[in-house]
mmCIF file of C-alpha atoms in Angstrom:
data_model
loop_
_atom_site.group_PDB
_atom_site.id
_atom_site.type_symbol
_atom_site.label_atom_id
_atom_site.label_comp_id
_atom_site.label_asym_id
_atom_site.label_seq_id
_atom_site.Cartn_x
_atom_site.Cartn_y
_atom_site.Cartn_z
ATOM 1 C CA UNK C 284 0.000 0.000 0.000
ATOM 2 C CA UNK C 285 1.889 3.354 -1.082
ATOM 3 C CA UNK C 286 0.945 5.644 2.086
ATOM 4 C CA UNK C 287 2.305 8.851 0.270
ATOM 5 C CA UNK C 288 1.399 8.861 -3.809
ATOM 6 C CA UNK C 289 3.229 11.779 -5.717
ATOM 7 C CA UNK C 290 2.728 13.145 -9.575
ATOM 8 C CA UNK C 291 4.017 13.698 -11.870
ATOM 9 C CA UNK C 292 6.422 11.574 -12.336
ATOM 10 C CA UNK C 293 8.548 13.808 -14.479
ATOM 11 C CA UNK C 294 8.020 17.346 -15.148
ATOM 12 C CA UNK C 295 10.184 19.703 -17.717
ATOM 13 C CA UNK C 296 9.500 23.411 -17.213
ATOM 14 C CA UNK C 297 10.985 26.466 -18.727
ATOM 15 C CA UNK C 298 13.394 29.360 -17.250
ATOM 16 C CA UNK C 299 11.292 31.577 -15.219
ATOM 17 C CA UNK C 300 8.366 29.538 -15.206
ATOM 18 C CA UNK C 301 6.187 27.630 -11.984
ATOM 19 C CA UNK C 302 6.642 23.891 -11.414
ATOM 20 C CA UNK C 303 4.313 22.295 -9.610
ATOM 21 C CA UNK C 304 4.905 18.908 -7.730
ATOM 22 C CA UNK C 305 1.532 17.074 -6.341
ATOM 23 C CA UNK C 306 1.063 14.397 -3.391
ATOM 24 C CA UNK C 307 -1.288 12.790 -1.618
ATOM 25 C CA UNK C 308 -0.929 10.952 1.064
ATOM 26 C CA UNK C 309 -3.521 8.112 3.133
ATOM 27 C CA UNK C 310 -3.037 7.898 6.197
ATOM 28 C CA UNK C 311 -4.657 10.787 8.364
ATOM 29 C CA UNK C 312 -2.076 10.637 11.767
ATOM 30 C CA UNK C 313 0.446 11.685 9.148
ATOM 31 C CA UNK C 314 1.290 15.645 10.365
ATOM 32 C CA UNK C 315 4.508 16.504 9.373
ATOM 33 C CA UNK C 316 5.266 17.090 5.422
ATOM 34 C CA UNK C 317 8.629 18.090 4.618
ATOM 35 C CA UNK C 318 10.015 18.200 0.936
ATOM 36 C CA UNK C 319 13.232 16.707 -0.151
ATOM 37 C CA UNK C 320 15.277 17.808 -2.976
ATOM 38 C CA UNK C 321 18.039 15.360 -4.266
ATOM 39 C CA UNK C 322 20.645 15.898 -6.981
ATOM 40 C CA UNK C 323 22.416 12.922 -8.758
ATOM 41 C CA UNK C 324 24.806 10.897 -6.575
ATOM 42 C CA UNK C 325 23.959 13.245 -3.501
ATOM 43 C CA UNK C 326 21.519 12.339 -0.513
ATOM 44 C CA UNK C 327 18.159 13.837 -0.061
ATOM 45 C CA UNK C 328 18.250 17.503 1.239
ATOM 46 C CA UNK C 329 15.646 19.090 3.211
ATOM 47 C CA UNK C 330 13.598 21.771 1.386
ATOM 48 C CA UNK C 331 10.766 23.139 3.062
ATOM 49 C CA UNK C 332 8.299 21.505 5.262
ATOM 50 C CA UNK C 333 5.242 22.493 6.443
ATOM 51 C CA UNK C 334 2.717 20.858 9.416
ATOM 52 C CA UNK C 335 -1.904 20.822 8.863
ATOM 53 C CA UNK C 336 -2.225 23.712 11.132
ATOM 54 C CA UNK C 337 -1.289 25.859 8.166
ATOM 55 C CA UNK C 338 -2.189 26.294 4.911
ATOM 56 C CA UNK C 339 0.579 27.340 3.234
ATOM 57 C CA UNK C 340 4.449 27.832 4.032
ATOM 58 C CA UNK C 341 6.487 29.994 1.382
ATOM 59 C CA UNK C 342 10.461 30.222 1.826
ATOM 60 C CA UNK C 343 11.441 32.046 -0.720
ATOM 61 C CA UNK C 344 11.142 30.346 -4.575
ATOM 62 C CA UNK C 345 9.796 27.539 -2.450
ATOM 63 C CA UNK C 346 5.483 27.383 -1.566
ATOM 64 C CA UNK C 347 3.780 24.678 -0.163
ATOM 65 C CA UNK C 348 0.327 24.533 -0.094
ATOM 66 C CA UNK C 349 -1.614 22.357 1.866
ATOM 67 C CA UNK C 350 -5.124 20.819 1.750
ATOM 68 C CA UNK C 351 -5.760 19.213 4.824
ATOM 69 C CA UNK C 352 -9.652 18.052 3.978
ATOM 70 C CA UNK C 353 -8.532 16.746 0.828
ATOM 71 C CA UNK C 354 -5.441 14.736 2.147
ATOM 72 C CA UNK C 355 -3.197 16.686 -0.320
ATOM 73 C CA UNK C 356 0.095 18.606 -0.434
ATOM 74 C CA UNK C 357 2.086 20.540 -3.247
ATOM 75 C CA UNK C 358 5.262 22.044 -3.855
ATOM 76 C CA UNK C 359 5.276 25.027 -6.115
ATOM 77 C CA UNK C 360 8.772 26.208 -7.390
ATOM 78 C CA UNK C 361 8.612 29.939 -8.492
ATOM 79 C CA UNK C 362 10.556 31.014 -11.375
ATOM 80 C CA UNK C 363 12.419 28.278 -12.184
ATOM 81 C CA UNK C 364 15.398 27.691 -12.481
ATOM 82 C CA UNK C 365 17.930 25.562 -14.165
ATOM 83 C CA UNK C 366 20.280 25.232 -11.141
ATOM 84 C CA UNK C 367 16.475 23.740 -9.724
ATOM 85 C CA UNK C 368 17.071 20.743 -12.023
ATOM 86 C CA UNK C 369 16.547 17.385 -9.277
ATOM 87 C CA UNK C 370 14.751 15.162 -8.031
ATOM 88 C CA UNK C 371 11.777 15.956 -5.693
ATOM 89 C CA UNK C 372 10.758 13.744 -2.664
ATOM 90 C CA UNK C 373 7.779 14.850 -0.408
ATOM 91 C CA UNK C 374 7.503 12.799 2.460
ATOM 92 C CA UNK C 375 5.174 12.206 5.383
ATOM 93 C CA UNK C 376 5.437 11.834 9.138
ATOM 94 C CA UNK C 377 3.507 10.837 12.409
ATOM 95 C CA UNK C 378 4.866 13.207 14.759
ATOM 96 C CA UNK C 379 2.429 12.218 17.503
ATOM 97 C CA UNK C 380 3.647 8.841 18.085
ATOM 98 C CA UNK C 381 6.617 6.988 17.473
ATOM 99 C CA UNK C 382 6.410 6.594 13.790
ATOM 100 C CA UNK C 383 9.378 9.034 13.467
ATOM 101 C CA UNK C 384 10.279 7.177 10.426
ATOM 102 C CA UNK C 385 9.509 9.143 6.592
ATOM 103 C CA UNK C 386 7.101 7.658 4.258
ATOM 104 C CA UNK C 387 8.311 8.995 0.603
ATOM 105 C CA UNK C 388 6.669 9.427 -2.644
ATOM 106 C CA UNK C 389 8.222 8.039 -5.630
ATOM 107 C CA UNK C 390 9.791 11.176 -6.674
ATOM 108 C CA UNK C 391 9.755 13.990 -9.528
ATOM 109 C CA UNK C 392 12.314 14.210 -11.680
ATOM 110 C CA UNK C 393 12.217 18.010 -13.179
ATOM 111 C CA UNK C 394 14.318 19.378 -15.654
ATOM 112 C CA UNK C 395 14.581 23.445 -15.666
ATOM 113 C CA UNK C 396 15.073 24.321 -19.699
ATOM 114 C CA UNK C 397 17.302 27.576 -20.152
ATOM 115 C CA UNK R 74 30.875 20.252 11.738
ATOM 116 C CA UNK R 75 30.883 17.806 8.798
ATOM 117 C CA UNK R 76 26.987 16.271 7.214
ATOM 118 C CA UNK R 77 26.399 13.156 7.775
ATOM 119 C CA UNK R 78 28.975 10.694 6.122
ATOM 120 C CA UNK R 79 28.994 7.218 4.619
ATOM 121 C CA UNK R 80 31.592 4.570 3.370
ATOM 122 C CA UNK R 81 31.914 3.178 0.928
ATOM 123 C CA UNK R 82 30.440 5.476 -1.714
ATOM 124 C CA UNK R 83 29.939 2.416 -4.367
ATOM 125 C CA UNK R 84 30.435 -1.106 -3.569
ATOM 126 C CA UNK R 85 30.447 -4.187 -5.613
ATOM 127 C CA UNK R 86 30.082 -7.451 -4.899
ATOM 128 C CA UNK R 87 29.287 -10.907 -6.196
ATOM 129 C CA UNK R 88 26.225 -12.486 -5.323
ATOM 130 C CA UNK R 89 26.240 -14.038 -1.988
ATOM 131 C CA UNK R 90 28.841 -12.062 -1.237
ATOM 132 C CA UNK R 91 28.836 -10.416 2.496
ATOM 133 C CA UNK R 92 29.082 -6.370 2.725
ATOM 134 C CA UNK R 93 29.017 -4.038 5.465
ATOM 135 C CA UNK R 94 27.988 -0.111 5.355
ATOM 136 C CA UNK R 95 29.304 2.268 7.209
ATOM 137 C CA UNK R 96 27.368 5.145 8.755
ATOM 138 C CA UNK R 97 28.912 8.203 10.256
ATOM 139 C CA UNK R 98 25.930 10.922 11.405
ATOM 140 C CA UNK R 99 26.013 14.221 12.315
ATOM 141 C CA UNK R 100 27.863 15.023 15.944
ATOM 142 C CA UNK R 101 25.697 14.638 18.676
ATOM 143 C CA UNK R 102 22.596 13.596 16.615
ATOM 144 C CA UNK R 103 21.271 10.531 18.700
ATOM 145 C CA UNK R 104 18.583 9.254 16.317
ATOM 146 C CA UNK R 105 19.836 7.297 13.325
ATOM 147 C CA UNK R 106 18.310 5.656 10.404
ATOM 148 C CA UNK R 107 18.781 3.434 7.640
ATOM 149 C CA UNK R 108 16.750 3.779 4.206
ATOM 150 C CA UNK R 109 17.080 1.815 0.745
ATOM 151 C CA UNK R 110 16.184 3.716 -2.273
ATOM 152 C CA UNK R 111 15.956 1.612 -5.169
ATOM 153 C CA UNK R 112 16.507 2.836 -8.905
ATOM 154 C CA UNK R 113 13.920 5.772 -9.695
ATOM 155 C CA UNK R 114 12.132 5.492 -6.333
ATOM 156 C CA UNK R 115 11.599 7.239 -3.066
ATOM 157 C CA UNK R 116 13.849 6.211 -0.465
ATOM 158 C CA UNK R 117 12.004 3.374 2.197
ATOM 159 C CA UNK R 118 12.667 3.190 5.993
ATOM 160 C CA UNK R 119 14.775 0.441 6.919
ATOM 161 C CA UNK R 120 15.467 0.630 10.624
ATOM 162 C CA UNK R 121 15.921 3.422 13.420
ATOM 163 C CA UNK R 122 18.103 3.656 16.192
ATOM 164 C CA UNK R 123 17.860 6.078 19.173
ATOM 165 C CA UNK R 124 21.653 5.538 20.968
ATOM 166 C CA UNK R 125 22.802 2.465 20.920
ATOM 167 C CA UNK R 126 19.013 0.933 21.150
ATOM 168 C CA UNK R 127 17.544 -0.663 17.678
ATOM 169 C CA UNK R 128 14.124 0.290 18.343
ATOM 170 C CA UNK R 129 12.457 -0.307 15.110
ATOM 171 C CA UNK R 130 13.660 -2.621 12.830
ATOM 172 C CA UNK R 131 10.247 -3.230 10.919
ATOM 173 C CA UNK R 132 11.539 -2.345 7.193
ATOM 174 C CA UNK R 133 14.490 -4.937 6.895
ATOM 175 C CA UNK R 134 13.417 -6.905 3.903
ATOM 176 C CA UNK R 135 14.933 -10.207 5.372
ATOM 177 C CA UNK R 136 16.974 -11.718 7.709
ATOM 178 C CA UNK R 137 20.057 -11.106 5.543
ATOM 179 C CA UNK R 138 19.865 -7.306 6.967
ATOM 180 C CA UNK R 139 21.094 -6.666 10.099
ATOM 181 C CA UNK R 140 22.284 -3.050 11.607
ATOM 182 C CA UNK R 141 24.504 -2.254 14.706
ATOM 183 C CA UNK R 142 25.082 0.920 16.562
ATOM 184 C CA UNK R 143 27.093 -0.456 19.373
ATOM 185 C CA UNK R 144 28.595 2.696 21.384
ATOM 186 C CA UNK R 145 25.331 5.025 19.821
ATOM 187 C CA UNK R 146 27.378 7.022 17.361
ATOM 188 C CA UNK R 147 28.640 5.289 14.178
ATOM 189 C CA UNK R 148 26.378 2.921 12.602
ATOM 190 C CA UNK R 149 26.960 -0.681 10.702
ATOM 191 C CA UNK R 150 24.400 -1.997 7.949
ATOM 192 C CA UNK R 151 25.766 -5.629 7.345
ATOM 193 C CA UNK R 152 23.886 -7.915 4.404
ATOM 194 C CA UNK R 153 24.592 -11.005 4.570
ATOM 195 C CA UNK R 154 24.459 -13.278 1.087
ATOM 196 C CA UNK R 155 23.991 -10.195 -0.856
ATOM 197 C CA UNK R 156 21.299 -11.213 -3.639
ATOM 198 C CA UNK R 157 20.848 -9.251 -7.043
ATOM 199 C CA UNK R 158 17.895 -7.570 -5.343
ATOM 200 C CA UNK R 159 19.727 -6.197 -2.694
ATOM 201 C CA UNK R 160 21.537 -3.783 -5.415
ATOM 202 C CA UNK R 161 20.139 -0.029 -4.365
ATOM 203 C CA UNK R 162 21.787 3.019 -2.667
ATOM 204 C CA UNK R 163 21.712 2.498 1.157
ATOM 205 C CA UNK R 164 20.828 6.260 2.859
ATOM 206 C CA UNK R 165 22.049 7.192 6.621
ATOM 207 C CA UNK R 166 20.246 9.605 8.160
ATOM 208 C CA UNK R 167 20.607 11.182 11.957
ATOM 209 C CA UNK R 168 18.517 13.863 13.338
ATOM 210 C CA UNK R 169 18.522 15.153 16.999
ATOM 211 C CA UNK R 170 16.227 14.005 19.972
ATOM 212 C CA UNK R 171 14.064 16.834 21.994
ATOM 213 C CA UNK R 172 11.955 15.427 24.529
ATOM 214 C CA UNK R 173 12.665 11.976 24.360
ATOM 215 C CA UNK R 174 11.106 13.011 20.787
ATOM 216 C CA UNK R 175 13.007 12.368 17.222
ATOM 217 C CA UNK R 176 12.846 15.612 16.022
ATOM 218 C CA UNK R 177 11.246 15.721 12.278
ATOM 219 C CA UNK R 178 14.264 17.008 10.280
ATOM 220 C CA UNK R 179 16.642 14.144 9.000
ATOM 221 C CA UNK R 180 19.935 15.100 7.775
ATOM 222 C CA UNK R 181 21.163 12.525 4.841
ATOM 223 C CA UNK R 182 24.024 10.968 3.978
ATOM 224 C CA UNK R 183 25.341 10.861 0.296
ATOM 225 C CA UNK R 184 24.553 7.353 0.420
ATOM 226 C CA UNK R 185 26.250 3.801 -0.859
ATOM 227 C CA UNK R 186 25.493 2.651 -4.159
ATOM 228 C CA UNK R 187 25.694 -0.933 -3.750
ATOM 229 C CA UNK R 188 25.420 -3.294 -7.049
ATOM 230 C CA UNK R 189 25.549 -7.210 -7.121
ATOM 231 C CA UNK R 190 26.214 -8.673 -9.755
#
């Protein structure tokens, strides 16, 4: 059972445009959702994260939006970039109890055109 | 100082071979975690230890796996009779404790690409 589904699978988006990463996710004591951002041959990095008491989080570029009622979470990259080129993770959490572990989506590969 | 680190970087071995991976996390992170990402796919939670104590060990895919933190700090991920199946990158990750509390944020290693052939 995939807890945590994420599309698209692969996304190619112009200089200066918006990407747009979707998830959606199952299980409902999930209340942590961070985003990870991983380049070839390098671990996952932390992006931006964001918790159900709030409906959206913006650091910078970075925006997620978040749709508690409808179980769903996105990512929305501002003005893209081709240094933005990776591959996207978002990721779910139980903070409540001890399922400290991540549950990932299958990832995003985007590709930033100059 | 330094991210979390991770030896060896690639590793090959023949099948049944035995490997070990090595985990170094972040100073004075006391939760650790081991995660297999497998070609083109989210990484998937392996096991978690908080100090020396291996207290959730749910995702090992077999008894093949087995993981070791002995004095709490760095971390072992042994396979034992490596199978073709078992080829994937191996992710550490530590984070700090608050509370008695893993704290959300994970900090990941670069990983170990492991291939059997």
């Amino acid at each position: 059972q995939q807890q945590v589904k994420q599309s698209p699978q692969s996304l190619i988006v112009q200089k200066g445009g918006i990407s747009i990463i979707n998830c959606a996710y199952e299980n409902t004591a999930f209340d942590y959702f961070p985003w990870y951002q991983q380049f070839p041959g390098k671990g996952p990095a932390l992006l931006i994260a964001i918790r159900p008491d709030v409906s959206e989080k913006k650091e910078g570029r970075f925006t997620i939006s978040f749709n508690k009622s409808a179980k769903q979470f996105s990512l929305h990259i501002m003005d893209s970039q081709p240094g933005d080129s990776a591959t996207y993770f978002c990721a779910a959490n139980d903070r409540g109890g001890s399922n400290y572990k991540l549950t990932f989506g299958k990832g995003t590969l985007l590709t930033v055109n100059p | 100082g330094a991210g979390v680190s991770q030896s060896p970087r690639y590793k090959v071995a023949k099948r049944g071979q035995d490997v070990a991976l090595r985990c170094d996390p972040i100073s004075g992170h006391v939760s650790l975690f081991w995660y297999q990402q497998a070609l083109g796919q989210g990484p998937e939670f392996l096991t978690y230890f908080q100090n020396e104590a291996q207290l959730d060990k749910s995702g090992l895919p077999s008894d093949r796996f087995f993981a070791e933190r002995p004095e709490g700090s760095v971390s072992t991920l042994k396979i034992q009779r490596t199978q073709q199946e078992d080829s994937a990158v191996y992710l550490c990750a530590s984070s700090l404790i608050l509370s008695g509390r893993a704290l959300e944020t994970q900090y990941f290693g670069p990983g170990t690409r492991l291939l059997v052939l």
